[in-house]
Amino acid sequence: MSDLLANLNPPQLQAVTLPPVHGLILAGAGSGKTRVLTTRIAWLISTGQVGPHGILAVTFTNKAAKEMTARLSSLVPINVRGMWIGTFHGLCNRLLRAHYREAGLPQTFQILDSADQLAMVKRLLKNLNIDDEKYPPRELCHFINAHKEQGVRAGQAEVYDNYTQKRVEIYAEYEAQCNREGVVDFAELLLRCYELLQRNEPLRAHYQQRFRHILVDEFQDTNVLQYAWLKLLAGGGANVFAVGDDDQSIYRFRGAEVGNMRDFERDYAAQNIIRLEQNYRSQGNILAAANAIIKNNRERLGKNLWTDAGEGEPIRAFEAYSDLDEARFVVEEIRELVRDGVVPTQIALLYRSNAQSRVLENELFTKNVPYKVYGGLRFFERQEIKHALAYLRLLGNPDDDTAFLRVVNFPTRGIGARSLENLQATAHQMNSSLYNAAASLTGKAGQTVGAFIRLIESLRQETEGLPLPEMVEHVIEKSGLAQHYRTEKEGQDRLENLDELINAAATFIDDEGAIGEGGALVSFLTLASLEAGEHQAGEGQEAVQLMSVHAAKGLEFDVVFITGLEQGLFPHENSVNEGKDGLEEERRLMYVAVTRARQRLYVSCAQTRMLHGQTRYCMPSSFLDEIPENLMRKLNKKAEATSAVPSFSAFGGGYAEPPASGGLRIGQTVEHAKFGIGVIVSTEGRGADARVQVNFGGSGMKWLALEYAKLTPV
DNA sequence: TGGGAGTGCTTTTTT
DNA sequence: AGCACTCCCA
C-alpha cells in the first residue's frame, strides 16, 4: 500500500486518496493524470473501499482504456478483465448487448461507422427522392449526430423553418430505417443506452447500486449526452471522479462541451477541486512558453504549470521562405539531431492539417530519413476489409441493407443499377429488407439477385460451426473477393490485408477467449466498428513521427517541431471566422502542441505555401508573437526574413513570377485604414475592375476593389 | 459494366 | 494538387 502511494506529490496524493465524495481534478499537461487515475482505482480496491465490480472507468479512446487496464493490473493483483473499464461507446455497447431485448434491439445488432452512416443517408435521400444538393448527406449526418448527442430524437427536434422541418423528417426516416435493419450508429449506442436506463427503473437501480465509483478521463471532451449518461448512472449515490484539463479541450468541433467542467462544479457541488500543476515532462522554457500562450484565453478555470526541471534550451524559431524551405530546414535539423544520438521515435513533426505532411514526407524520403505518418486510412476502414466484413455481417443479419448493397454486386455479378432500383422499390412496398424482398423479384433481376441470395445462404451453411478465422477465410475465398483482387493489378496489398483480417480473427479468438452474446462473429464485427484504428501494422520502428496536433494529444517527445505556424493555417482561418471561441480553441491546440515537448521545441513558419494547388502568401502566426522573446532563439538572419517576396536568387527557384496589377504585386505588404497591415495574396481583373485578395492576418482574408479600397504599399 | 473525363471540395477526429 | 464522386459513352 505504501508502495502504491510512494512518490506521489501532495496534490496527486490528495487526489488519489480523496474520501468517497465527488472530485474534479484539473490535471495539466504532463502532470501525471493517468497515474493518478489508475492509482486512485488501485487504492480504492486495495483498501477494500470497493470491489473491482463496483468500479466504472470511462475513457474516450480504446488506447487510453487499454493503457489504464494494463497499468492497473500492474498495481493490484486482481483480474481486471471483467472490470468495466472502457470507452463510452464500448461500455454502452456492453450494456446494450446484455439487455438487447429491453433496448428493443436484435441480439446481433451491428454498429454503423461514419462511412456506413453516410451511405445509409445517401440511400435514404435517393429513395425519398430528395435533392442531395439541397440536403447534402454529410451535413445531414452531422445534423442527426448533433441532435443525438444533445439527447434529442427526431420527434423532439426543434423546427424553426421549412428547411429544418425537412431535415427533421429525414432524421425520422433515418431512425426508422436503422430500426428496420437492426443497426445503430455511434451516437445511437449512447443515446439508446441512456434512454434504456432512464426508462427502465429496475435496470437503472441495478447499475446505480452496482457502480460505487465512477471515474472519467479527459472529462473536458465529454458532450451533453455523455454528461447526462454519467449523471444518470451516478444518481444512486456513486462518487464521480472526473479528471480533465480545460486548456486541452480541442474537440469542441465534434460536440465536446468544456462547459461540462463548470457544470460539474455546480451539479455535484464539488468542493474537491484539485489542481495538478507540477509538470514532469517539459523543461522550463517550454513550459513558460505554453503558459504565456494559454494565458491569452479568457474562458479558463485557471491553472499554471510549473516545473523544477530547470530552464533547458531556448525555443528555436525559424522563418522560411517557402514550405519547401521549411521542410529542408526541418529535415536538416533532424539529421543533425540523429547524428548527435537522438532516437528518431523521440522526434515529432506536428502540423495543423494533414495536407501539410506531404512536403515534409517528400523531403524526408529524399534525404533517406525513415518516418512514420499517423492518421490516414485505418485498417478496418479499408475498402477490401469493409467488403469482407459486409459479407460476414450479412451472415449474421440479412436485414443489414448497408452491407447488402455494399457487396451485392462486388465482385460484379451483373446486378446493375436497374435491378437494384427494382429491388429497392419492391422492398419499400413490402416494408422489408432488401434481402427479404429479393425473393419477390421477377425477370432478369430476380435471376441475378437470386443467385446472390443463394451465395449468401450457402456461405452461411458452409461456415456453420466453423471457428471464426476459418469462417472469415472461407467467406473471403468463396465470395469471390480473393479471386477479384488476384486479377486486379493493384490487388496485392489488398490480398495481404485480407490475410491480415484472418490473422486478426485468430488473434481475437486467442485474446478474448471470445464469445459474448451472439457468438464470436458478432463480437468480432463489433470490435471492427468500435476499434477500427487499433489494428495498425509497422509500429515501433526507428522512425521520425509525423502527425497532426490533434493526433499528438496525450503523447510526448524529446524533440518537437511545430510547423506551418502561419496566420490562416494555425490558427486556421475557418476557426478564426467562428469568432473568439474558435480562436481560443486554436490557442488550446497550440498549447497542446507546445506541451508535447520534453527537451527541445522548434517552431517554424513559411512566407509562401502551396495550398489547394496555388501559392499562398502568409503572415507568421499570431501565436508566435505570444511566445515571449526572451525564451526564443531565432535561427535565421533577420535581414533575409524581412521581405515577404521570395527572390529567385536567394533560393533554388521554383517560384512563379508574381503578376503585376495596378502597381501592386503579389506578396507586397500593404496597409489599409481599417484592416491594418496585410499581404497581397492574389489579383484579379485589370484597370477599373482590378481586385486584390489581401491576407490581413488577424483581420482575415479580404477581396478589395482597387478603385475603392485605399491600399498603401509599405 | 466499367472506365475515362469532368466536377467540386479541401481543419481538426473518436467512436 | 489530389482525391472522391458523378456522369456518360463504348
XYZ file of C-alpha atoms (C1' of nucleotides) in Angstrom:
739
model
C 0.000 0.000 0.000
C 2.663 2.464 0.958
C 4.299 1.411 -2.283
C 1.230 2.446 -4.134
C 1.329 5.961 -2.753
C 5.074 6.407 -2.826
C 6.451 9.220 -4.963
C 3.152 10.995 -5.385
C 3.382 14.741 -4.919
C 0.992 16.336 -2.411
C -1.867 17.216 -4.773
C -1.556 13.861 -6.512
C -1.718 12.124 -3.169
C -4.692 14.218 -2.198
C -6.494 13.263 -5.391
C -5.705 9.575 -5.168
C -6.842 9.308 -1.585
C -9.863 11.566 -1.832
C -12.608 10.409 0.535
C -15.683 8.910 -1.113
C -17.071 12.166 -2.447
C -17.203 13.744 -5.876
C -13.959 15.184 -7.108
C -12.854 17.288 -10.013
C -9.205 17.005 -10.880
C -7.774 19.710 -13.083
C -4.780 17.929 -14.464
C -2.405 19.989 -16.522
C -0.364 18.594 -19.378
C 2.301 16.198 -18.159
C 1.130 16.334 -14.560
C 0.678 12.586 -14.110
C -3.009 12.383 -14.918
C -3.128 8.744 -15.953
C -1.061 7.780 -12.982
C -3.482 9.499 -10.634
C -6.476 7.816 -12.238
C -5.080 4.316 -12.108
C -3.584 4.723 -8.669
C -6.918 6.008 -7.410
C -8.653 2.849 -8.624
C -5.915 0.641 -7.220
C -6.100 2.443 -3.889
C -9.891 2.166 -3.660
C -9.708 -1.551 -4.308
C -6.707 -2.420 -2.201
C -8.071 -0.553 0.815
C -11.266 -2.537 0.491
C -13.434 0.525 -0.109
C -14.887 -1.047 -3.209
C -14.581 -4.274 -5.155
C -13.385 -4.327 -8.763
C -17.029 -4.980 -9.524
C -18.077 -1.574 -8.243
C -15.790 0.483 -10.463
C -16.802 2.155 -13.702
C -13.950 3.852 -15.533
C -14.605 5.712 -18.765
C -12.201 6.976 -21.397
C -12.544 8.324 -24.915
C -10.172 6.138 -26.845
C -9.512 2.437 -26.798
C -5.863 3.205 -26.411
C -6.452 5.072 -23.156
C -8.709 2.295 -21.884
C -6.087 -0.321 -22.626
C -3.353 1.664 -21.004
C -5.457 2.134 -17.906
C -6.237 -1.567 -17.714
C -2.609 -2.514 -18.192
C -1.312 -0.101 -15.571
C -3.989 -1.119 -13.124
C -3.178 -4.795 -13.374
C 0.436 -3.989 -12.614
C -0.623 -2.080 -9.490
C -3.016 -4.544 -7.882
C -3.182 -8.318 -8.104
C -6.707 -8.557 -9.426
C -8.286 -9.818 -12.573
C -9.021 -6.647 -14.495
C -10.665 -8.450 -17.395
C -14.159 -8.431 -16.009
C -13.960 -4.802 -14.888
C -15.992 -2.065 -16.501
C -13.150 -0.064 -17.944
C -13.662 1.176 -21.446
C -14.749 3.886 -23.811
C -18.187 5.462 -23.578
C -19.138 3.599 -26.722
C -17.615 0.321 -25.658
C -19.390 0.356 -22.301
C -22.722 1.312 -23.830
C -22.319 -1.464 -26.329
C -21.664 -3.892 -23.494
C -24.746 -2.766 -21.660
C -26.944 -2.906 -24.731
C -25.719 -6.401 -25.624
C -26.582 -7.568 -22.141
C -30.068 -6.054 -22.338
C -30.774 -6.071 -26.049
C -34.382 -7.095 -25.565
C -35.179 -4.277 -23.186
C -33.420 -1.884 -25.536
C -35.525 -3.053 -28.454
C -32.584 -4.321 -30.463
C -31.945 -7.624 -32.193
C -29.419 -9.784 -30.410
C -26.967 -9.464 -33.272
C -27.333 -5.720 -33.805
C -24.454 -4.212 -35.729
C -22.747 -0.856 -35.465
C -22.587 1.609 -38.331
C -19.383 3.553 -38.607
C -19.356 7.049 -40.093
C -18.953 5.786 -43.636
C -21.835 3.333 -43.220
C -23.965 6.092 -41.814
C -23.213 8.352 -44.741
C -24.050 5.577 -47.188
C -27.343 4.976 -45.432
C -28.306 8.656 -45.571
C -27.457 8.831 -49.266
C -29.566 5.772 -49.956
C -32.439 7.255 -47.983
C -32.326 10.506 -49.950
C -32.441 8.578 -53.169
C -35.408 6.508 -52.043
C -37.268 9.564 -50.841
C -36.453 11.497 -53.986
C -34.773 14.296 -52.124
C -32.253 16.529 -53.835
C -28.883 15.774 -52.267
C -27.543 19.129 -53.355
C -30.131 20.926 -51.323
C -29.662 18.497 -48.450
C -26.020 17.445 -48.503
C -25.661 13.964 -46.949
C -22.651 14.944 -44.887
C -24.433 17.869 -43.420
C -27.412 15.644 -42.632
C -25.205 13.159 -40.808
C -23.874 15.994 -38.756
C -27.388 17.236 -38.109
C -28.516 13.801 -36.937
C -25.463 13.157 -34.797
C -25.583 16.588 -33.230
C -29.183 16.019 -32.234
C -28.488 12.601 -30.800
C -25.554 13.993 -28.878
C -27.914 16.522 -27.358
C -30.248 13.657 -26.489
C -32.846 14.865 -28.978
C -34.898 12.399 -31.040
C -36.484 13.377 -34.333
C -39.851 13.701 -32.620
C -38.494 16.234 -30.155
C -36.354 18.256 -32.514
C -36.983 21.948 -32.671
C -38.262 23.082 -36.060
C -37.675 26.727 -36.862
C -38.004 26.798 -40.623
C -39.045 24.690 -43.599
C -35.532 23.613 -44.296
C -35.115 22.231 -40.804
C -38.568 20.714 -40.988
C -37.376 18.654 -43.908
C -34.150 17.712 -42.194
C -36.053 16.533 -39.160
C -38.251 14.396 -41.405
C -35.152 12.812 -42.893
C -33.834 12.265 -39.378
C -37.071 10.433 -38.548
C -36.796 8.314 -41.686
C -33.221 7.515 -40.812
C -34.208 6.377 -37.334
C -36.925 4.179 -38.817
C -34.542 2.648 -41.320
C -31.938 1.872 -38.661
C -34.607 0.152 -36.621
C -35.790 -1.866 -39.592
C -32.266 -3.026 -40.288
C -31.337 -3.568 -36.681
C -28.271 -1.351 -36.776
C -27.090 1.516 -34.587
C -24.671 4.343 -35.266
C -22.091 5.588 -32.773
C -24.270 8.259 -31.232
C -27.146 5.815 -31.050
C -25.127 3.477 -28.824
C -25.021 6.205 -26.225
C -28.494 7.576 -26.669
C -30.106 4.129 -26.708
C -28.241 3.190 -23.579
C -29.183 6.430 -21.879
C -32.859 6.029 -22.739
C -32.846 2.426 -21.619
C -31.519 3.356 -18.203
C -33.867 6.274 -17.918
C -36.943 4.307 -18.876
C -36.211 1.041 -17.123
C -36.289 1.718 -13.404
C -35.111 -1.702 -12.122
C -32.237 -1.769 -14.558
C -31.209 1.740 -13.648
C -31.373 0.952 -9.963
C -29.281 -2.137 -10.532
C -26.436 -0.280 -12.185
C -26.697 2.695 -9.889
C -26.268 0.380 -6.951
C -23.519 -1.545 -8.589
C -21.150 1.254 -9.588
C -19.996 2.970 -6.428
C -17.122 4.821 -8.046
C -17.276 6.335 -11.476
C -14.029 7.680 -12.906
C -13.839 9.733 -16.071
C -10.765 10.523 -18.091
C -10.458 13.547 -20.430
C -13.569 15.000 -18.904
C -13.242 18.187 -20.951
C -14.079 16.162 -24.047
C -17.500 14.934 -22.889
C -20.560 16.020 -24.813
C -24.027 16.786 -23.469
C -25.259 13.215 -23.796
C -22.212 11.687 -22.162
C -22.555 14.085 -19.295
C -26.206 13.153 -18.861
C -25.339 9.460 -19.075
C -22.794 9.837 -16.299
C -25.196 11.798 -14.183
C -27.835 9.133 -14.590
C -25.500 6.327 -13.594
C -24.210 8.318 -10.661
C -27.753 9.029 -9.482
C -27.692 6.277 -6.866
C -25.029 7.884 -4.770
C -21.915 6.878 -6.657
C -18.843 9.047 -6.372
C -17.692 10.684 -9.543
C -14.019 11.354 -10.026
C -13.593 13.485 -13.109
C -10.166 14.229 -14.500
C -9.670 16.784 -17.200
C -7.879 19.827 -18.476
C -9.957 22.653 -19.882
C -6.851 24.021 -21.552
C -6.592 20.874 -23.644
C -10.153 20.864 -24.907
C -9.676 20.645 -28.648
C -12.753 18.744 -29.757
C -15.432 21.360 -29.492
C -15.962 20.959 -33.231
C -17.318 17.488 -32.668
C -19.584 18.306 -29.789
C -17.325 18.389 -26.741
C -18.569 20.825 -24.111
C -15.853 22.329 -21.956
C -18.751 23.865 -20.103
C -19.312 20.424 -18.594
C -16.421 21.123 -16.284
C -18.122 24.182 -14.879
C -21.432 22.350 -14.738
C -19.751 19.603 -12.811
C -18.779 22.028 -10.062
C -22.409 23.040 -9.789
C -24.230 19.724 -10.285
C -22.017 17.744 -7.969
C -21.418 20.546 -5.514
C -17.808 19.589 -5.882
C -15.887 21.111 -3.034
C -13.000 18.968 -4.001
C -11.309 20.618 -6.900
C -7.716 19.591 -7.046
C -5.205 21.113 -9.370
C -2.272 19.101 -10.604
C 0.097 21.800 -11.719
C 3.523 20.305 -11.409
C 4.706 19.256 -14.817
C 7.107 16.341 -15.071
C 7.556 16.478 -18.780
C 8.884 19.715 -20.183
C 11.873 21.918 -19.481
C 11.219 25.357 -18.020
C 11.386 27.453 -21.171
C 8.950 25.234 -22.991
C 6.529 25.365 -20.111
C 6.896 29.122 -19.798
C 6.023 29.474 -23.480
C 2.979 27.245 -23.054
C 1.806 29.247 -20.052
C 2.341 32.539 -21.857
C 0.270 31.351 -24.797
C -2.659 29.907 -22.888
C -2.810 32.968 -20.645
C -4.401 34.820 -23.556
C -7.538 32.704 -23.297
C -10.350 34.239 -21.270
C -12.501 31.172 -20.726
C -10.372 29.237 -18.290
C -10.798 27.558 -14.962
C -7.295 28.748 -14.203
C -4.136 26.776 -13.704
C -0.461 27.449 -14.071
C 2.033 24.712 -14.730
C 5.440 24.740 -13.149
C 8.452 22.515 -13.152
C 11.595 22.131 -11.145
C 13.426 20.783 -14.150
C 15.359 23.955 -14.952
C 15.090 26.275 -17.924
C 16.560 23.982 -20.505
C 17.140 25.116 -24.050
C 15.596 28.139 -25.734
C 12.770 27.604 -28.178
C 14.147 27.598 -31.684
C 12.248 29.674 -34.211
C 12.712 29.565 -37.968
C 11.041 31.648 -40.639
C 11.319 30.020 -44.040
C 10.763 31.446 -47.496
C 8.533 28.621 -48.547
C 7.013 25.367 -47.333
C 9.774 23.547 -49.187
C 12.385 25.678 -47.495
C 10.790 24.891 -44.157
C 10.849 21.176 -44.897
C 14.536 21.353 -45.809
C 15.327 23.134 -42.602
C 13.386 20.628 -40.503
C 14.950 17.607 -42.148
C 18.428 19.064 -41.883
C 17.914 19.621 -38.153
C 16.578 16.109 -37.750
C 19.617 14.631 -39.446
C 21.843 16.546 -37.112
C 19.856 15.507 -34.062
C 20.007 11.861 -35.067
C 23.744 12.180 -35.667
C 24.005 13.511 -32.140
C 22.268 10.428 -30.815
C 18.618 11.432 -30.521
C 16.347 8.442 -31.104
C 14.170 9.089 -34.188
C 10.993 7.918 -32.447
C 11.590 10.705 -29.955
C 11.269 13.336 -32.673
C 7.802 14.522 -33.637
C 6.801 16.639 -36.596
C 3.490 18.319 -35.911
C 1.190 20.238 -38.207
C -2.286 21.700 -38.052
C -3.762 19.900 -41.022
C -2.845 16.578 -42.574
C -2.371 18.036 -46.033
C 0.810 19.649 -44.739
C 2.551 16.332 -44.265
C 3.205 15.905 -47.977
C 6.081 18.364 -48.364
C 7.674 17.069 -45.201
C 7.315 13.457 -46.266
C 8.805 14.216 -49.609
C 11.851 15.848 -48.109
C 12.311 13.084 -45.523
C 12.061 10.496 -48.261
C 14.579 12.288 -50.466
C 17.070 12.516 -47.633
C 16.533 8.903 -46.611
C 15.204 9.662 -43.166
C 12.795 6.920 -42.001
C 9.463 8.325 -40.909
C 6.002 7.215 -39.959
C 2.826 9.171 -40.590
C -0.078 8.760 -38.177
C -3.619 9.364 -39.288
C -4.994 8.388 -42.618
C -6.866 5.281 -43.569
C -7.287 2.778 -40.777
C -7.259 -0.951 -41.130
C -10.916 -1.731 -40.657
C -11.901 1.150 -42.899
C -10.115 -0.136 -45.955
C -12.290 -0.969 -48.906
C -11.404 -4.665 -49.110
C -11.819 -5.140 -45.371
C -15.200 -3.430 -45.392
C -16.269 -5.686 -48.228
C -15.262 -8.829 -46.365
C -16.966 -7.562 -43.225
C -20.120 -6.811 -45.196
C -20.358 -10.467 -46.257
C -19.848 -11.503 -42.657
C -22.462 -9.045 -41.498
C -24.983 -10.468 -43.927
C -24.413 -13.913 -42.441
C -25.269 -12.573 -39.023
C -28.042 -10.232 -40.049
C -29.554 -10.454 -43.557
C -31.611 -7.312 -42.939
C -28.496 -5.156 -42.954
C -29.194 -3.240 -46.169
C -25.977 -1.272 -45.931
C -23.932 -4.454 -46.012
C -26.202 -5.906 -48.687
C -25.717 -3.011 -51.069
C -22.005 -2.896 -50.475
C -21.409 -6.385 -51.803
C -24.471 -7.373 -53.818
C -22.512 -6.523 -56.936
C -18.976 -6.782 -55.681
C -17.281 -8.616 -57.268
C -19.536 -7.770 -60.189
C -22.180 -10.318 -60.925
C -24.345 -8.484 -63.405
C -26.559 -6.701 -60.941
C -26.794 -3.160 -62.228
C -28.493 -0.014 -61.073
C -31.720 -1.050 -62.829
C -32.071 -4.279 -60.880
C -31.279 -2.564 -57.630
C -33.810 0.190 -58.204
C -36.308 -2.532 -58.809
C -35.324 -4.327 -55.665
C -35.423 -1.199 -53.531
C -38.878 -0.331 -54.812
C -40.103 -3.831 -54.005
C -38.573 -3.723 -50.555
C -40.156 -0.346 -49.942
C -43.596 -1.663 -50.891
C -43.218 -4.765 -48.759
C -41.703 -2.715 -45.959
C -38.982 -5.297 -45.691
C -35.260 -5.547 -46.073
C -33.623 -5.860 -49.470
C -32.604 -9.401 -48.674
C -36.158 -10.365 -47.923
C -37.593 -8.607 -50.918
C -35.222 -10.363 -53.295
C -37.430 -13.448 -53.403
C -40.276 -11.405 -54.871
C -38.259 -10.098 -57.788
C -39.133 -11.314 -61.238
C -37.337 -11.337 -64.577
C -33.609 -10.915 -65.039
C -33.203 -9.052 -61.780
C -34.847 -11.970 -59.996
C -32.293 -14.323 -61.546
C -29.158 -12.390 -60.717
C -30.184 -11.213 -57.289
C -31.494 -14.690 -56.565
C -28.059 -16.077 -57.309
C -26.554 -13.636 -54.830
C -29.021 -14.680 -52.153
C -28.158 -18.311 -52.781
C -24.480 -17.448 -52.455
C -25.050 -15.899 -49.043
C -27.208 -18.816 -47.962
C -24.597 -21.337 -48.969
C -21.872 -19.305 -47.254
C -23.955 -19.407 -44.128
C -24.409 -23.160 -44.312
C -20.791 -23.873 -45.148
C -19.443 -21.761 -42.315
C -21.914 -23.006 -39.726
C -19.961 -24.109 -36.690
C -16.559 -23.205 -38.133
C -14.070 -21.402 -35.894
C -14.039 -17.682 -36.619
C -10.759 -17.432 -38.547
C -11.770 -20.269 -40.837
C -15.148 -18.701 -41.304
C -13.532 -15.438 -42.347
C -11.155 -17.229 -44.685
C -13.948 -19.220 -46.261
C -16.051 -16.125 -46.877
C -13.162 -14.201 -48.419
C -12.466 -17.069 -50.792
C -15.954 -18.220 -51.711
C -17.496 -14.791 -52.052
C -15.134 -14.184 -54.951
C -13.352 -11.326 -53.187
C -9.998 -13.094 -53.192
C -10.266 -14.004 -56.863
C -11.272 -10.475 -57.733
C -8.213 -8.959 -56.090
C -5.932 -11.636 -57.502
C -6.798 -10.484 -61.007
C -6.683 -6.795 -60.183
C -3.417 -5.056 -60.964
C -3.160 -3.221 -57.670
C -4.723 -6.069 -55.733
C -1.647 -7.439 -53.978
C -1.814 -5.096 -50.995
C -5.495 -5.752 -50.650
C -4.946 -9.509 -50.622
C -2.385 -9.068 -47.903
C -4.839 -7.030 -45.905
C -7.451 -9.731 -46.275
C -4.929 -12.245 -44.935
C -4.315 -9.836 -42.119
C -8.042 -9.868 -41.408
C -7.918 -13.645 -40.986
C -4.997 -13.172 -38.602
C -6.922 -10.530 -36.717
C -9.784 -13.000 -36.294
C -7.374 -15.608 -34.936
C -5.801 -13.141 -32.526
C -9.228 -12.032 -31.452
C -10.208 -15.564 -30.501
C -6.960 -16.082 -28.604
C -7.210 -12.799 -26.725
C -10.823 -12.787 -25.844
C -11.454 -16.466 -25.485
C -14.258 -14.808 -27.411
C -17.973 -15.122 -27.300
C -20.196 -12.504 -25.870
C -23.888 -12.542 -26.526
C -24.492 -13.750 -30.042
C -21.193 -15.508 -30.541
C -17.749 -14.841 -31.842
C -18.781 -13.367 -35.174
C -20.918 -10.624 -33.673
C -18.199 -9.729 -31.152
C -15.624 -9.599 -33.889
C -17.756 -7.346 -36.051
C -18.350 -5.095 -33.069
C -14.645 -4.856 -32.500
C -14.155 -3.918 -36.136
C -16.551 -0.973 -35.785
C -15.514 0.169 -32.354
C -11.770 -0.264 -32.649
C -11.190 0.462 -36.285
C -7.870 2.096 -35.675
C -6.318 -0.226 -33.148
C -5.021 -2.647 -35.666
C -2.061 -0.805 -37.141
C 0.952 -2.518 -38.564
C 4.523 -1.316 -38.526
C 4.672 0.432 -35.169
C 7.734 0.960 -33.080
C 10.238 1.305 -35.903
C 13.123 3.697 -35.632
C 11.247 6.419 -37.443
C 10.507 10.101 -37.033
C 6.870 10.596 -36.051
C 4.589 12.753 -38.213
C 1.093 13.645 -37.086
C -1.485 16.372 -36.719
C -1.529 18.290 -33.456
C -4.834 16.630 -32.603
C -3.313 13.204 -33.003
C -0.431 14.179 -30.739
C -2.619 14.830 -27.727
C -1.630 12.567 -24.879
C 1.806 11.842 -26.348
C 5.231 13.258 -25.540
C 8.576 13.505 -27.316
C 12.090 14.705 -26.555
C 12.083 16.947 -29.615
C 9.037 18.545 -31.215
C 8.771 20.587 -34.392
C 5.609 22.648 -34.787
C 5.466 23.551 -38.448
C 3.262 25.792 -40.564
C 2.755 28.446 -37.897
C 1.087 30.847 -40.247
C -1.921 33.062 -39.911
C -4.846 31.336 -41.559
C -3.323 27.909 -41.205
C -2.571 27.800 -37.495
C -4.737 29.417 -36.237
C -6.884 28.048 -39.020
C -8.957 30.665 -40.820
C -12.157 28.605 -40.533
C -11.814 28.670 -36.777
C -10.959 32.333 -36.671
C -14.108 33.019 -38.668
C -16.110 31.295 -35.948
C -15.156 34.148 -33.674
C -13.422 34.316 -30.342
C -14.344 30.785 -29.259
C -12.809 29.471 -32.437
C -9.580 31.339 -31.827
C -9.458 30.151 -28.245
C -9.774 26.554 -29.361
C -6.938 27.087 -31.821
C -4.897 28.508 -28.979
C -5.571 25.447 -26.860
C -4.417 23.410 -29.803
C -1.196 25.398 -29.859
C -0.899 24.811 -26.129
C -1.268 21.069 -26.648
C 1.388 21.174 -29.367
C 3.902 23.056 -27.237
C 3.402 20.867 -24.189
C 4.258 17.703 -26.146
C 7.945 18.595 -25.991
C 10.277 17.459 -23.243
C 13.625 18.998 -24.094
C 13.653 20.860 -27.333
C 10.991 22.729 -29.233
C 11.151 24.153 -32.746
C 8.520 26.500 -34.126
C 8.558 27.355 -37.800
C 6.588 29.167 -40.457
C 6.889 29.828 -44.171
C 6.259 33.010 -46.140
C 4.729 31.133 -49.037
C 2.973 27.816 -49.087
C 1.343 25.656 -51.731
C -2.217 25.106 -50.637
C -5.045 23.697 -52.735
C -2.873 23.874 -55.761
C -1.901 27.511 -55.512
C 0.749 29.516 -53.770
C -0.383 31.409 -50.728
C 1.480 34.285 -49.179
C 1.403 34.062 -45.444
C 1.962 36.114 -42.346
C 3.513 34.459 -39.314
C 1.036 33.075 -36.795
C -0.114 35.400 -34.066
C 0.741 32.580 -31.674
C 4.409 33.157 -32.400
C 4.017 36.681 -31.021
C 2.570 35.224 -27.852
C 5.806 33.451 -27.018
C 7.997 35.838 -25.025
C 11.050 36.904 -26.988
C 13.448 36.009 -24.220
C 12.506 32.343 -24.478
C 13.257 32.174 -28.169
C 16.283 31.928 -30.362
C 15.712 32.979 -33.944
C 17.626 30.706 -36.234
C 17.616 32.706 -39.439
C 19.170 36.058 -40.021
C 16.725 38.895 -39.679
C 17.764 40.567 -42.930
C 16.712 37.587 -45.016
C 13.349 37.300 -43.425
C 12.073 40.853 -43.807
C 10.851 40.679 -47.385
C 7.691 38.723 -47.961
C 8.559 38.289 -51.634
C 10.758 35.284 -52.288
C 13.607 36.017 -54.598
C 14.846 33.664 -57.261
C 18.461 34.147 -56.494
C 18.236 33.522 -52.795
C 16.594 30.174 -53.184
C 16.623 27.257 -55.541
C 13.980 28.722 -57.816
C 10.541 27.277 -58.414
C 8.544 30.361 -57.643
C 6.060 31.791 -60.071
C 6.737 35.398 -61.018
C 4.101 37.461 -59.260
C 1.953 39.183 -61.912
C 1.746 42.954 -61.736
C -1.603 44.628 -61.288
C -2.432 48.232 -60.564
C 1.090 48.805 -59.354
C 0.736 46.189 -56.649
C 2.494 42.858 -56.712
C 1.518 39.556 -55.169
C 3.417 39.255 -51.965
C 3.512 43.010 -51.493
C 2.895 44.210 -47.963
C 0.211 46.878 -47.860
C -1.641 48.931 -45.319
C -5.386 49.519 -45.155
C -7.011 52.129 -42.942
C -9.428 49.668 -41.332
C -7.797 46.243 -41.643
C -4.218 47.252 -40.983
C -1.159 45.538 -42.390
C -1.622 42.739 -44.906
C -0.014 40.811 -47.716
C -1.396 40.640 -51.247
C -2.274 37.058 -51.985
C -3.756 37.182 -55.461
C -5.097 39.619 -58.024
C -7.944 39.595 -60.485
C -9.026 41.788 -63.386
C -7.424 44.900 -64.865
C -7.914 48.613 -64.749
C -11.163 49.686 -63.103
C -12.147 46.071 -62.394
C -8.921 45.156 -60.661
C -9.355 43.430 -57.340
C -6.777 42.102 -54.976
C -7.054 39.494 -52.274
C -5.240 40.537 -49.154
C -4.400 38.489 -46.103
C -4.739 40.842 -43.164
C -3.712 38.252 -40.619
C -5.917 38.700 -37.619
C -8.487 40.690 -39.608
C -8.801 37.843 -42.088
C -8.605 37.444 -45.829
C -10.333 40.123 -47.932
C -11.048 40.825 -51.578
C -10.750 44.535 -52.255
C -11.514 46.556 -55.363
C -8.521 48.762 -56.107
C -10.766 51.534 -57.341
C -12.323 51.976 -53.900
C -10.030 50.480 -51.328
C -7.116 52.628 -50.320
C -4.089 50.447 -50.100
C -0.735 51.937 -49.287
C 2.362 49.930 -50.083
C 4.501 49.522 -47.002
C -20.269 -2.856 -66.696
C -16.551 -0.246 -66.348
C -13.502 3.235 -67.334
C -12.352 7.954 -68.637
C -13.410 12.584 -68.217
C -15.283 16.245 -65.800
C -16.554 18.476 -61.266
C -16.007 20.138 -56.818
C -14.114 20.188 -52.284
C -10.477 20.716 -49.141
C -9.375 21.520 -40.405
C -9.017 19.055 -36.771
C -11.182 13.098 -35.410
C -13.102 9.021 -31.947
C -16.316 6.034 -31.510
C -2.520 19.467 -56.326
C -5.020 15.462 -55.134
C -8.912 12.877 -54.229
C -13.632 11.349 -54.289
C -17.547 11.356 -56.696
C -20.680 11.621 -60.784
C -21.838 11.187 -65.398
C -21.697 9.474 -69.847
C -20.344 6.533 -73.526
C -18.402 2.214 -75.629
